[in-house]
Amino acid sequence: MGKRIIVDVHFDQMRVAIMEDGELVEFYMEDEENQGLIGNIYRGRVVNVLPGMQAAFVDIGLDKNAFLFVGDINVENSVFDFHDNNNEEPKKIKYLSIKDIIKEGQEVTVQILKEPMGTKGARLTTNITLPGRYVVLMPTLDYVGVSRRIDDEEERRRLRQIAESIKPQGIGLIVRTAAKDKNGEDLIPDIEMLCRLWERIKEEEKKGGAPRLLHKDESLLYRTIRDMFDLDVEKLIINDYRQYEKVLELVRMISPSLENRVEYTDLKRNLFEVYGIESKIEKAIQRKVWLKSGGYIVIDPTEALTVIDVNTGKFVGRANLEDTVFRTNLEAAEEIPNQIRLRDIGGIIIIDFIDMEREEHRQKVLEVLSQALKKDRTKTHVVGLTGLGLVEITRKKVRPRLSTAFLKPCPYCNGTGRVYSEASVIAKIEKELERLFEGNRAWGALVEVHPSVANAWLEDKNGLEQLESILKKKICIQADDNLHVEESRIHLLQGPGDLEKTVRFS
């Protein structure tokens, strides 16, 4: 089936699915609430400089101030005026404190490196990058690089030489993977277009104060055509005719040879349902992922890292325990990179494979894992086995995980995935009753609770009788399906007659 890009447009929402051999490997969504910020360029104002953290907080007009680490600051004099003007030795620049580079109230042009995540604001850089189809322009750096995804050393040398010969003076250039087998004539229009864009940004920079947006990165549709639609893609299928015409226009401009691979469909059904993508997205936000053999992996994200645990599950194997474990681990080593890529898991990732006795088995699993991770466009590195036999991976974190677009923390468990047990809920209610009856002449109380709590409480007749004896009050319990397991409602009763009224109107 090969590689396909499925674009589903529904009102103001656009969803893009990247499929490889019928499997969903990447997913992107953009609407009014979920608009990507990475790549946007702002004129910001420094609001706070923290030498102890070697970082500064910058107001760029978002809800939360963004942060700028000293390592993400271009310390060329053409970009910043140093307060410490006596320090002119370039080799000493990297040892400067952030307070020697910028100050509160200063205006600075910055680009978003990482989306805001949780309580953290966006991460910024002053090293501006402008991506094109074949190259990335770095107007504030003087550097030439070639994409690491081009493995052929001879081809890397050839592209580096071309880039050195055509790059504008004083401007950096990174040759992208799509430039493989291309020549200088293919790259020059890209460079010229990006240079014009940089000139427009610099003109915009002069027009007003801060904070304000200078340049918004291209739409999801444009980025998909620019970054992902290449010769490896058999088809790009889209269900909106107006956007289909836009795609054709972009493809004719960026990759004319791929125009015949763009397909419009007027299917009335949900395009994602037709290709089985909806169910795959549902699975991609679940904690447990089943493997074809019957084993499974469990993915648990935490604040600092993501932990992935491998289990044999229903798989009992055919030969012996070591063989069963090895086969489960091999299958997990192929599936885990798919899940990391699809869920966009970043930062530190720890994988707890099932213990293997044989060294060659351990090395084979690591080899399969490393090979599968090479399909990932995001920079990923296998650190290796820890002392406890855990595999450590680092992956560049640029945007929130896929699950954050669909899920929010549970308002009852506050994201822990746990709620109070029935016994704990009953204990809390008993304490609340003691507090309410203190100095109160009420005859008793009607307590409305979730059915599971009511059953647990009524089954413990001795406990209920003991409570009534201690309080010297009548306690009546009523189940309510509409209540959450942790919720309860307490109605104080002045006499037996109140009980009938309360039950009738509750």
Short mmCIF file of C-alpha atoms in Angstrom, two decimals:
data_model
loop_
_atom_site.label_atom_id
_atom_site.label_comp_id
_atom_site.label_asym_id
_atom_site.label_seq_id
_atom_site.Cartn_x
_atom_site.Cartn_y
_atom_site.Cartn_z
CA MET A 1 0.00 0.00 0.00
CA GLY A 2 3.03 2.26 0.45
CA LYS A 3 2.93 5.77 1.91
CA ARG A 4 -0.14 8.00 1.71
CA ILE A 5 -1.17 11.38 3.07
CA ILE A 6 -4.87 11.70 3.96
CA VAL A 7 -6.19 15.25 4.49
CA ASP A 8 -9.62 15.60 6.11
CA VAL A 9 -11.19 19.07 6.07
CA HIS A 10 -14.29 19.66 8.18
CA PHE A 11 -15.50 23.25 8.63
CA ASP A 12 -12.55 25.12 10.22
CA GLN A 13 -10.68 21.97 11.26
CA MET A 14 -7.97 20.31 9.18
CA ARG A 15 -6.54 16.90 10.04
CA VAL A 16 -3.57 15.29 8.29
CA ALA A 17 -2.74 11.59 8.64
CA ILE A 18 0.47 10.03 7.35
CA MET A 19 -0.07 6.34 6.51
CA GLU A 20 2.66 3.78 5.85
CA ASP A 21 1.53 0.34 4.62
CA GLY A 22 -1.94 0.98 6.01
CA GLU A 23 -0.69 2.00 9.47
CA LEU A 24 -1.08 5.49 10.95
CA VAL A 25 2.42 6.80 11.75
CA GLU A 26 1.92 10.57 12.14
CA PHE A 27 -1.09 12.75 12.85
CA TYR A 28 -1.52 16.53 12.83
CA MET A 29 -4.53 18.71 13.53
CA GLU A 30 -5.15 22.42 13.18
CA ASP A 31 -8.21 24.51 14.03
CA GLU A 32 -8.98 27.77 15.80
CA GLU A 33 -8.11 26.30 19.21
CA ASN A 34 -5.13 24.17 18.10
CA GLN A 35 -2.92 26.34 15.92
CA GLY A 36 0.76 25.55 15.84
CA LEU A 37 3.13 28.23 17.12
CA ILE A 38 6.48 26.63 16.25
CA GLY A 39 8.32 28.73 13.70
CA ASN A 40 6.40 31.95 14.44
CA ILE A 41 8.67 35.00 14.75
CA TYR A 42 7.89 37.76 17.28
CA ARG A 43 9.22 41.07 18.44
CA GLY A 44 9.24 40.50 22.18
CA ARG A 45 10.06 42.49 25.29
CA VAL A 46 12.28 41.07 28.06
CA VAL A 47 10.29 41.20 31.31
CA ASN A 48 12.65 39.34 33.65
CA VAL A 49 16.29 38.20 33.59
CA LEU A 50 17.25 35.33 35.90
CA PRO A 51 21.04 34.92 36.14
CA GLY A 52 20.62 31.90 38.45
CA MET A 53 18.76 30.04 35.69
CA GLN A 54 20.73 31.65 32.85
CA ALA A 55 17.38 32.43 31.24
CA ALA A 56 15.08 35.36 30.57
CA PHE A 57 11.30 35.59 30.35
CA VAL A 58 10.04 37.39 27.28
CA ASP A 59 6.58 38.81 26.62
CA ILE A 60 5.63 37.92 23.04
CA GLY A 61 1.90 38.51 23.45
CA LEU A 62 0.84 34.98 24.49
CA ASP A 63 -1.00 34.07 27.71
CA LYS A 64 2.26 32.97 29.35
CA ASN A 65 5.63 34.65 29.03
CA ALA A 66 8.03 32.62 26.90
CA PHE A 67 11.53 31.75 28.10
CA LEU A 68 14.88 32.26 26.41
CA PHE A 69 17.92 30.26 27.56
CA VAL A 70 21.36 31.80 27.23
CA GLY A 71 22.33 28.91 24.93
CA ASP A 72 19.57 29.91 22.49
CA ILE A 73 20.83 33.46 22.15
CA ASN A 74 22.88 34.53 19.15
CA VAL A 75 25.74 36.39 20.82
CA GLU A 76 27.00 38.19 17.73
CA ASN A 77 27.33 41.96 18.14
CA SER A 78 25.16 42.39 15.05
CA VAL A 79 22.24 40.89 16.99
CA PHE A 80 22.83 42.23 20.51
CA ASP A 81 24.55 45.23 21.99
CA PHE A 82 26.47 43.95 24.99
CA HIS A 83 26.27 45.90 28.21
CA ASP A 84 29.82 44.79 28.93
CA ASN A 85 31.34 46.66 25.98
CA ASN A 86 34.88 46.09 27.21
CA ASN A 87 34.59 42.37 26.49
CA GLU A 88 35.46 42.15 22.79
CA GLU A 89 37.07 38.72 22.66
CA PRO A 90 34.71 36.35 20.81
CA LYS A 91 36.12 33.32 22.62
CA LYS A 92 34.93 34.78 25.93
CA ILE A 93 31.39 35.46 24.73
CA LYS A 94 30.10 32.00 25.56
CA TYR A 95 31.18 32.44 29.18
CA LEU A 96 29.11 35.61 29.64
CA SER A 97 26.19 35.61 32.06
CA ILE A 98 22.79 36.27 30.54
CA LYS A 99 22.66 39.57 32.44
CA ASP A 100 25.67 40.71 30.39
CA ILE A 101 23.80 40.03 27.14
CA ILE A 102 20.23 41.30 27.65
CA LYS A 103 18.37 43.43 30.16
CA GLU A 104 14.79 43.94 31.32
CA GLY A 105 12.73 46.11 28.98
CA GLN A 106 14.90 45.31 25.97
CA GLU A 107 13.19 44.44 22.68
CA VAL A 108 14.37 41.32 20.89
CA THR A 109 13.35 39.38 17.78
CA VAL A 110 12.74 35.72 18.65
CA GLN A 111 11.33 32.54 17.14
CA ILE A 112 9.36 29.80 18.91
CA LEU A 113 11.38 26.57 19.25
CA LYS A 114 8.91 24.62 21.41
CA GLU A 115 5.19 25.00 21.99
CA PRO A 116 3.91 25.99 25.45
CA MET A 117 3.43 22.76 27.46
CA GLY A 118 1.49 22.47 30.69
CA THR A 119 2.58 25.25 33.04
CA LYS A 120 5.60 26.15 30.90
CA GLY A 121 5.60 28.93 28.34
CA ALA A 122 7.02 28.61 24.84
CA ARG A 123 10.77 28.17 24.41
CA LEU A 124 12.44 30.80 22.24
CA THR A 125 15.60 31.28 20.21
CA THR A 126 17.20 34.27 18.51
CA ASN A 127 18.75 31.92 15.92
CA ILE A 128 16.06 32.40 13.29
CA THR A 129 15.41 29.55 10.83
CA LEU A 130 13.27 29.87 7.70
CA PRO A 131 12.48 26.48 6.09
CA GLY A 132 11.99 26.02 2.37
CA ARG A 133 11.49 22.91 0.29
CA TYR A 134 15.18 22.07 -0.16
CA VAL A 135 17.01 24.32 2.30
CA VAL A 136 16.61 26.02 5.66
CA LEU A 137 17.87 29.61 5.74
CA MET A 138 19.58 30.79 8.96
CA PRO A 139 19.89 34.57 8.52
CA THR A 140 21.53 35.21 11.92
CA LEU A 141 24.23 32.51 11.58
CA ASP A 142 27.01 31.83 9.08
CA TYR A 143 27.00 28.06 8.79
CA VAL A 144 26.47 25.24 6.28
CA GLY A 145 24.94 21.89 7.23
CA VAL A 146 23.42 18.85 5.55
CA SER A 147 20.49 16.80 6.86
CA ARG A 148 21.59 13.77 8.90
CA ARG A 149 18.91 11.73 7.16
CA ILE A 150 21.08 11.72 4.03
CA ASP A 151 23.34 8.75 4.82
CA ASP A 152 25.53 8.67 1.71
CA GLU A 153 28.77 10.48 2.64
CA GLU A 154 29.60 11.23 -1.01
CA GLU A 155 26.19 12.84 -1.51
CA ARG A 156 26.62 14.82 1.72
CA ARG A 157 29.95 16.20 0.51
CA ARG A 158 28.47 17.10 -2.88
CA LEU A 159 25.52 18.96 -1.34
CA ARG A 160 27.78 20.76 1.14
CA GLN A 161 29.97 22.01 -1.71
CA ILE A 162 26.92 23.22 -3.63
CA ALA A 163 25.59 25.00 -0.53
CA GLU A 164 28.97 26.66 0.13
CA SER A 165 29.07 27.97 -3.45
CA ILE A 166 25.53 29.41 -3.60
CA LYS A 167 24.78 30.60 -0.07
CA PRO A 168 24.48 34.36 0.49
CA GLN A 169 27.40 35.94 2.33
CA GLY A 170 27.06 35.96 6.11
CA ILE A 171 23.96 33.76 6.05
CA GLY A 172 23.68 30.13 7.14
CA LEU A 173 22.18 27.28 5.15
CA ILE A 174 21.04 23.74 5.99
CA VAL A 175 20.39 21.38 3.07
CA ARG A 176 17.23 19.34 3.70
CA THR A 177 16.64 15.66 2.93
CA ALA A 178 14.43 16.57 -0.06
CA ALA A 179 17.51 18.06 -1.78
CA LYS A 180 19.08 14.63 -2.27
CA ASP A 181 20.22 14.25 -5.92
CA LYS A 182 19.33 17.89 -6.65
CA ASN A 183 21.73 20.48 -8.05
CA GLY A 184 22.42 24.14 -7.36
CA GLU A 185 19.82 25.32 -9.88
CA ASP A 186 17.12 23.52 -7.87
CA LEU A 187 18.23 25.14 -4.61
CA ILE A 188 18.70 28.74 -5.77
CA PRO A 189 14.97 29.66 -6.17
CA ASP A 190 14.37 28.35 -2.63
CA ILE A 191 17.19 30.51 -1.25
CA GLU A 192 16.02 33.61 -3.12
CA MET A 193 12.44 33.20 -1.85
CA LEU A 194 13.62 32.78 1.75
CA CYS A 195 15.94 35.80 1.51
CA ARG A 196 12.99 37.92 0.33
CA LEU A 197 10.96 36.63 3.28
CA TRP A 198 13.75 37.61 5.69
CA GLU A 199 13.88 41.11 4.21
CA ARG A 200 10.12 41.47 4.78
CA ILE A 201 10.51 40.32 8.39
CA LYS A 202 13.28 42.89 8.99
CA GLU A 203 11.09 45.63 7.50
CA GLU A 204 8.21 44.54 9.75
CA GLU A 205 10.60 44.64 12.72
CA LYS A 206 11.10 48.39 12.25
CA LYS A 207 7.41 49.31 12.14
CA GLY A 208 6.35 49.24 15.79
CA GLY A 209 6.86 48.21 19.39
CA ALA A 210 6.66 44.94 21.25
CA PRO A 211 5.15 42.46 21.80
CA ARG A 212 3.84 41.65 18.33
CA LEU A 213 3.90 38.95 15.69
CA LEU A 214 6.34 39.58 12.83
CA HIS A 215 5.85 36.37 10.86
CA LYS A 216 3.41 33.46 11.23
CA ASP A 217 4.64 30.11 10.00
CA GLU A 218 2.76 28.60 7.08
CA SER A 219 -0.50 26.67 7.46
CA LEU A 220 -0.61 22.96 8.21
CA LEU A 221 -1.52 22.26 4.58
CA TYR A 222 1.47 24.22 3.25
CA ARG A 223 3.86 22.58 5.74
CA THR A 224 2.55 19.15 4.75
CA ILE A 225 3.28 19.80 1.06
CA ARG A 226 6.64 21.42 1.80
CA ASP A 227 7.96 18.95 4.38
CA MET A 228 6.26 15.59 3.76
CA PHE A 229 4.98 15.31 0.20
CA ASP A 230 7.87 13.71 -1.67
CA LEU A 231 8.60 10.86 -4.10
CA ASP A 232 8.00 8.29 -1.35
CA VAL A 233 4.34 9.32 -1.17
CA GLU A 234 2.08 7.37 -3.54
CA LYS A 235 -0.98 9.59 -3.05
CA LEU A 236 -2.21 12.68 -1.27
CA ILE A 237 -5.99 12.41 -0.85
CA ILE A 238 -8.11 15.40 0.21
CA ASN A 239 -11.89 15.80 0.62
CA ASP A 240 -12.32 19.57 0.16
CA TYR A 241 -12.28 20.96 -3.40
CA ARG A 242 -11.22 24.49 -2.47
CA GLN A 243 -8.27 23.14 -0.45
CA TYR A 244 -7.57 20.63 -3.25
CA GLU A 245 -7.05 23.54 -5.65
CA LYS A 246 -4.70 25.15 -3.12
CA VAL A 247 -2.74 21.89 -2.88
CA LEU A 248 -2.37 21.74 -6.68
CA GLU A 249 -1.15 25.34 -6.72
CA LEU A 250 1.43 24.61 -4.01
CA VAL A 251 2.58 21.37 -5.64
CA ARG A 252 3.04 23.09 -9.03
CA MET A 253 5.23 25.65 -7.26
CA ILE A 254 7.18 23.28 -4.98
CA SER A 255 7.19 19.81 -6.63
CA PRO A 256 5.57 19.86 -10.11
CA SER A 257 6.45 16.21 -10.76
CA LEU A 258 4.08 15.12 -7.97
CA GLU A 259 0.95 16.85 -9.31
CA ASN A 260 -0.56 13.60 -10.65
CA ARG A 261 -0.35 12.06 -7.15
CA VAL A 262 -2.85 14.54 -5.69
CA GLU A 263 -6.40 13.16 -5.58
CA TYR A 264 -9.69 14.83 -4.67
CA THR A 265 -12.51 12.71 -3.28
CA ASP A 266 -16.11 13.82 -2.76
CA LEU A 267 -17.00 10.93 -0.45
CA LYS A 268 -19.88 11.91 1.80
CA ARG A 269 -18.56 9.67 4.57
CA ASN A 270 -15.90 10.79 7.03
CA LEU A 271 -12.62 10.34 5.14
CA PHE A 272 -10.82 9.15 8.28
CA GLU A 273 -13.46 6.47 8.83
CA VAL A 274 -13.07 5.21 5.26
CA TYR A 275 -9.35 4.63 5.85
CA GLY A 276 -9.79 3.33 9.40
CA ILE A 277 -7.92 6.29 10.87
CA GLU A 278 -10.50 7.26 13.53
CA SER A 279 -10.10 3.92 15.34
CA LYS A 280 -6.30 4.16 15.07
CA ILE A 281 -6.36 7.62 16.71
CA GLU A 282 -8.53 6.19 19.51
CA LYS A 283 -5.92 3.48 20.10
CA ALA A 284 -3.12 6.05 20.00
CA ILE A 285 -4.43 7.82 23.10
CA GLN A 286 -4.92 4.64 25.13
CA ARG A 287 -2.47 3.60 27.82
CA LYS A 288 -2.22 -0.04 26.69
CA VAL A 289 -1.20 -1.10 23.17
CA TRP A 290 -1.69 -4.73 22.15
CA LEU A 291 0.93 -6.45 20.00
CA LYS A 292 -0.06 -8.89 17.24
CA SER A 293 1.32 -11.89 19.15
CA GLY A 294 -0.85 -11.21 22.21
CA GLY A 295 1.77 -9.34 24.22
CA TYR A 296 1.29 -5.66 25.03
CA ILE A 297 3.08 -2.46 25.98
CA VAL A 298 1.94 0.09 28.57
CA ILE A 299 2.81 3.77 28.04
CA ASP A 300 2.85 6.00 31.13
CA PRO A 301 3.79 9.67 30.66
CA THR A 302 5.05 11.59 33.72
CA GLU A 303 6.20 15.18 34.19
CA ALA A 304 9.89 14.32 33.74
CA LEU A 305 9.86 11.31 31.39
CA THR A 306 7.77 8.64 29.68
CA VAL A 307 7.96 5.02 30.84
CA ILE A 308 7.11 2.15 28.49
CA ASP A 309 6.67 -1.33 29.95
CA VAL A 310 6.66 -4.54 27.85
CA ASN A 311 4.58 -7.58 28.87
CA THR A 312 3.99 -11.05 27.36
CA GLY A 313 0.25 -10.80 28.01
CA LYS A 314 -1.65 -13.61 26.24
CA PHE A 315 1.42 -14.75 24.28
CA VAL A 316 2.64 -18.08 25.66
CA GLY A 317 5.12 -18.93 22.89
CA ARG A 318 5.90 -22.27 21.29
CA ALA A 319 9.39 -23.26 22.43
CA ASN A 320 10.50 -22.01 25.85
CA LEU A 321 10.35 -18.98 28.12
CA GLU A 322 13.50 -17.33 26.73
CA ASP A 323 12.15 -17.64 23.18
CA THR A 324 8.74 -16.23 24.21
CA VAL A 325 10.38 -13.26 25.94
CA PHE A 326 12.72 -12.62 23.00
CA ARG A 327 9.90 -12.66 20.42
CA THR A 328 7.73 -10.36 22.55
CA ASN A 329 10.60 -7.92 23.00
CA LEU A 330 11.37 -7.95 19.24
CA GLU A 331 7.77 -7.15 18.40
CA ALA A 332 7.71 -4.41 21.03
CA ALA A 333 10.99 -2.97 19.66
CA GLU A 334 9.26 -2.52 16.29
CA GLU A 335 6.01 -1.13 17.71
CA ILE A 336 7.43 1.28 20.31
CA PRO A 337 9.06 3.64 17.73
CA ASN A 338 5.71 3.77 15.88
CA GLN A 339 3.94 4.78 19.09
CA ILE A 340 6.61 7.35 20.01
CA ARG A 341 6.34 8.93 16.56
CA LEU A 342 2.53 8.83 16.38
CA ARG A 343 1.99 10.13 19.92
CA ASP A 344 4.80 12.70 19.49
CA ILE A 345 6.41 11.68 22.77
CA GLY A 346 9.46 13.83 23.53
CA GLY A 347 12.13 14.17 26.20
CA ILE A 348 13.47 11.16 28.11
CA ILE A 349 11.88 7.79 27.33
CA ILE A 350 12.61 4.69 29.44
CA ILE A 351 11.71 1.24 28.06
CA ASP A 352 11.45 -1.72 30.41
CA PHE A 353 11.79 -4.74 28.13
CA ILE A 354 11.21 -8.18 29.64
CA ASP A 355 14.49 -9.51 31.09
CA MET A 356 16.54 -11.58 28.63
CA GLU A 357 19.31 -13.95 29.67
CA ARG A 358 21.25 -14.10 26.41
CA GLU A 359 23.44 -11.16 25.39
CA GLU A 360 22.83 -11.72 21.64
CA HIS A 361 19.08 -11.39 22.28
CA ARG A 362 19.57 -8.08 24.08
CA GLN A 363 21.75 -6.73 21.27
CA LYS A 364 19.28 -7.86 18.60
CA VAL A 365 16.39 -6.08 20.35
CA LEU A 366 18.47 -2.87 20.58
CA GLU A 367 19.38 -3.19 16.90
CA VAL A 368 15.74 -3.60 15.83
CA LEU A 369 14.73 -0.65 18.04
CA SER A 370 17.47 1.62 16.60
CA GLN A 371 16.58 0.64 13.03
CA ALA A 372 12.86 1.36 13.56
CA LEU A 373 13.65 4.76 15.09
CA LYS A 374 15.40 5.85 11.88
CA LYS A 375 11.99 6.35 10.24
CA ASP A 376 11.31 9.20 12.69
CA ARG A 377 11.84 12.70 11.26
CA THR A 378 12.31 14.07 14.80
CA LYS A 379 15.82 13.73 16.22
CA THR A 380 15.94 10.60 18.39
CA HIS A 381 18.89 8.96 20.14
CA VAL A 382 19.20 5.56 21.84
CA VAL A 383 21.41 6.17 24.87
CA GLY A 384 21.66 2.44 25.64
CA LEU A 385 21.01 0.07 28.51
CA THR A 386 21.05 1.38 32.06
CA GLY A 387 22.56 -0.58 34.95
CA LEU A 388 19.12 -2.08 35.65
CA GLY A 389 18.70 -3.27 32.07
CA LEU A 390 16.35 -0.44 31.05
CA VAL A 391 16.70 1.16 27.60
CA GLU A 392 17.00 4.94 27.62
CA ILE A 393 16.00 7.06 24.61
CA THR A 394 15.99 10.82 24.15
CA ARG A 395 13.75 12.48 21.57
CA LYS A 396 13.54 16.16 20.74
CA LYS A 397 10.45 17.67 22.35
CA VAL A 398 8.89 20.40 20.22
CA ARG A 399 5.13 20.18 20.77
CA PRO A 400 2.69 18.65 23.27
CA ARG A 401 1.86 14.95 22.96
CA LEU A 402 -0.98 13.85 20.68
CA SER A 403 -3.15 13.01 23.71
CA THR A 404 -3.26 16.66 24.82
CA ALA A 405 -5.27 17.55 21.69
CA PHE A 406 -8.00 15.07 22.67
CA LEU A 407 -7.81 14.60 26.42
CA LYS A 408 -7.76 16.82 29.49
CA PRO A 409 -6.96 15.90 33.10
CA CYS A 410 -9.86 14.20 34.88
CA PRO A 411 -11.56 16.79 37.13
CA TYR A 412 -12.18 14.07 39.73
CA CYS A 413 -8.79 12.38 39.94
CA ASN A 414 -6.71 15.44 38.87
CA GLY A 415 -4.88 13.38 36.29
CA THR A 416 -3.75 10.60 38.67
CA GLY A 417 -5.97 7.99 37.02
CA ARG A 418 -7.28 6.96 40.45
CA VAL A 419 -10.31 7.82 42.57
CA TYR A 420 -11.02 7.24 46.27
CA SER A 421 -12.16 3.75 47.20
CA GLU A 422 -15.69 3.27 48.57
CA ALA A 423 -14.27 2.74 52.07
CA SER A 424 -12.35 6.02 51.88
CA VAL A 425 -15.45 7.90 50.68
CA ILE A 426 -17.52 6.43 53.55
CA ALA A 427 -14.86 7.43 56.10
CA LYS A 428 -14.90 11.03 54.77
CA ILE A 429 -18.73 11.17 54.96
CA GLU A 430 -18.70 9.83 58.52
CA LYS A 431 -16.31 12.60 59.58
CA GLU A 432 -18.47 15.18 57.84
CA LEU A 433 -21.56 13.86 59.67
CA GLU A 434 -19.76 14.16 63.01
CA ARG A 435 -18.93 17.77 62.19
CA LEU A 436 -22.49 18.63 61.06
CA PHE A 437 -24.17 17.07 64.11
CA GLU A 438 -21.86 18.76 66.59
CA GLY A 439 -24.20 20.95 68.67
CA ASN A 440 -27.04 20.34 66.19
CA ARG A 441 -30.44 19.03 67.41
CA ALA A 442 -31.39 17.41 64.09
CA TRP A 443 -33.09 14.00 64.27
CA GLY A 444 -30.88 12.46 61.60
CA ALA A 445 -29.60 12.74 58.04
CA LEU A 446 -30.27 11.40 54.55
CA VAL A 447 -27.02 10.71 52.71
CA GLU A 448 -27.15 10.40 48.89
CA VAL A 449 -24.17 8.57 47.39
CA HIS A 450 -23.08 6.62 44.31
CA PRO A 451 -24.63 3.08 44.18
CA SER A 452 -21.27 1.36 44.75
CA VAL A 453 -20.71 3.44 47.91
CA ALA A 454 -24.29 2.79 49.09
CA ASN A 455 -23.85 -0.99 48.62
CA ALA A 456 -20.53 -1.03 50.48
CA TRP A 457 -21.99 1.01 53.35
CA LEU A 458 -25.20 -1.04 53.70
CA GLU A 459 -23.25 -4.31 53.61
CA ASP A 460 -21.30 -3.13 56.65
CA LYS A 461 -24.35 -3.11 58.97
CA ASN A 462 -22.25 -3.16 62.12
CA GLY A 463 -20.35 -0.08 61.02
CA LEU A 464 -23.56 1.83 60.22
CA GLU A 465 -25.19 0.84 63.53
CA GLN A 466 -22.04 1.84 65.41
CA LEU A 467 -22.07 5.26 63.70
CA GLU A 468 -25.73 5.83 64.65
CA SER A 469 -24.97 4.79 68.22
CA ILE A 470 -22.04 7.21 68.52
CA LEU A 471 -23.90 10.12 66.92
CA LYS A 472 -27.25 9.21 68.56
CA LYS A 473 -28.82 10.10 65.20
CA LYS A 474 -30.65 8.20 62.46
CA ILE A 475 -28.61 7.80 59.23
CA CYS A 476 -30.49 6.90 56.04
CA ILE A 477 -28.64 6.04 52.81
CA GLN A 478 -29.93 6.55 49.27
CA ALA A 479 -28.19 5.54 46.01
CA ASP A 480 -28.05 8.02 43.11
CA ASP A 481 -26.68 6.95 39.70
CA ASN A 482 -26.04 10.57 38.74
CA LEU A 483 -23.45 11.08 41.48
CA HIS A 484 -19.73 10.47 40.95
CA VAL A 485 -18.21 7.80 43.21
CA GLU A 486 -16.51 10.53 45.31
CA GLU A 487 -19.58 12.78 45.55
CA SER A 488 -22.23 12.83 48.26
CA ARG A 489 -25.16 14.98 49.35
CA ILE A 490 -26.17 15.25 53.02
CA HIS A 491 -29.67 16.44 54.03
CA LEU A 492 -30.20 17.09 57.75
CA LEU A 493 -33.60 15.89 58.98
CA GLN A 494 -35.55 17.39 61.86
CA GLY A 495 -37.84 14.35 62.20
CA PRO A 496 -39.11 11.16 60.49
CA GLY A 497 -41.54 13.26 58.43
CA ASP A 498 -38.64 15.14 56.80
CA LEU A 499 -37.28 11.87 55.54
CA GLU A 500 -40.34 11.18 53.37
CA LYS A 501 -40.35 14.74 51.97
CA THR A 502 -36.63 14.69 51.21
CA VAL A 503 -36.78 11.29 49.48
CA ARG A 504 -39.82 12.38 47.44
CA PHE A 505 -38.25 15.61 46.13
CA SER A 506 -34.59 14.57 45.85
#
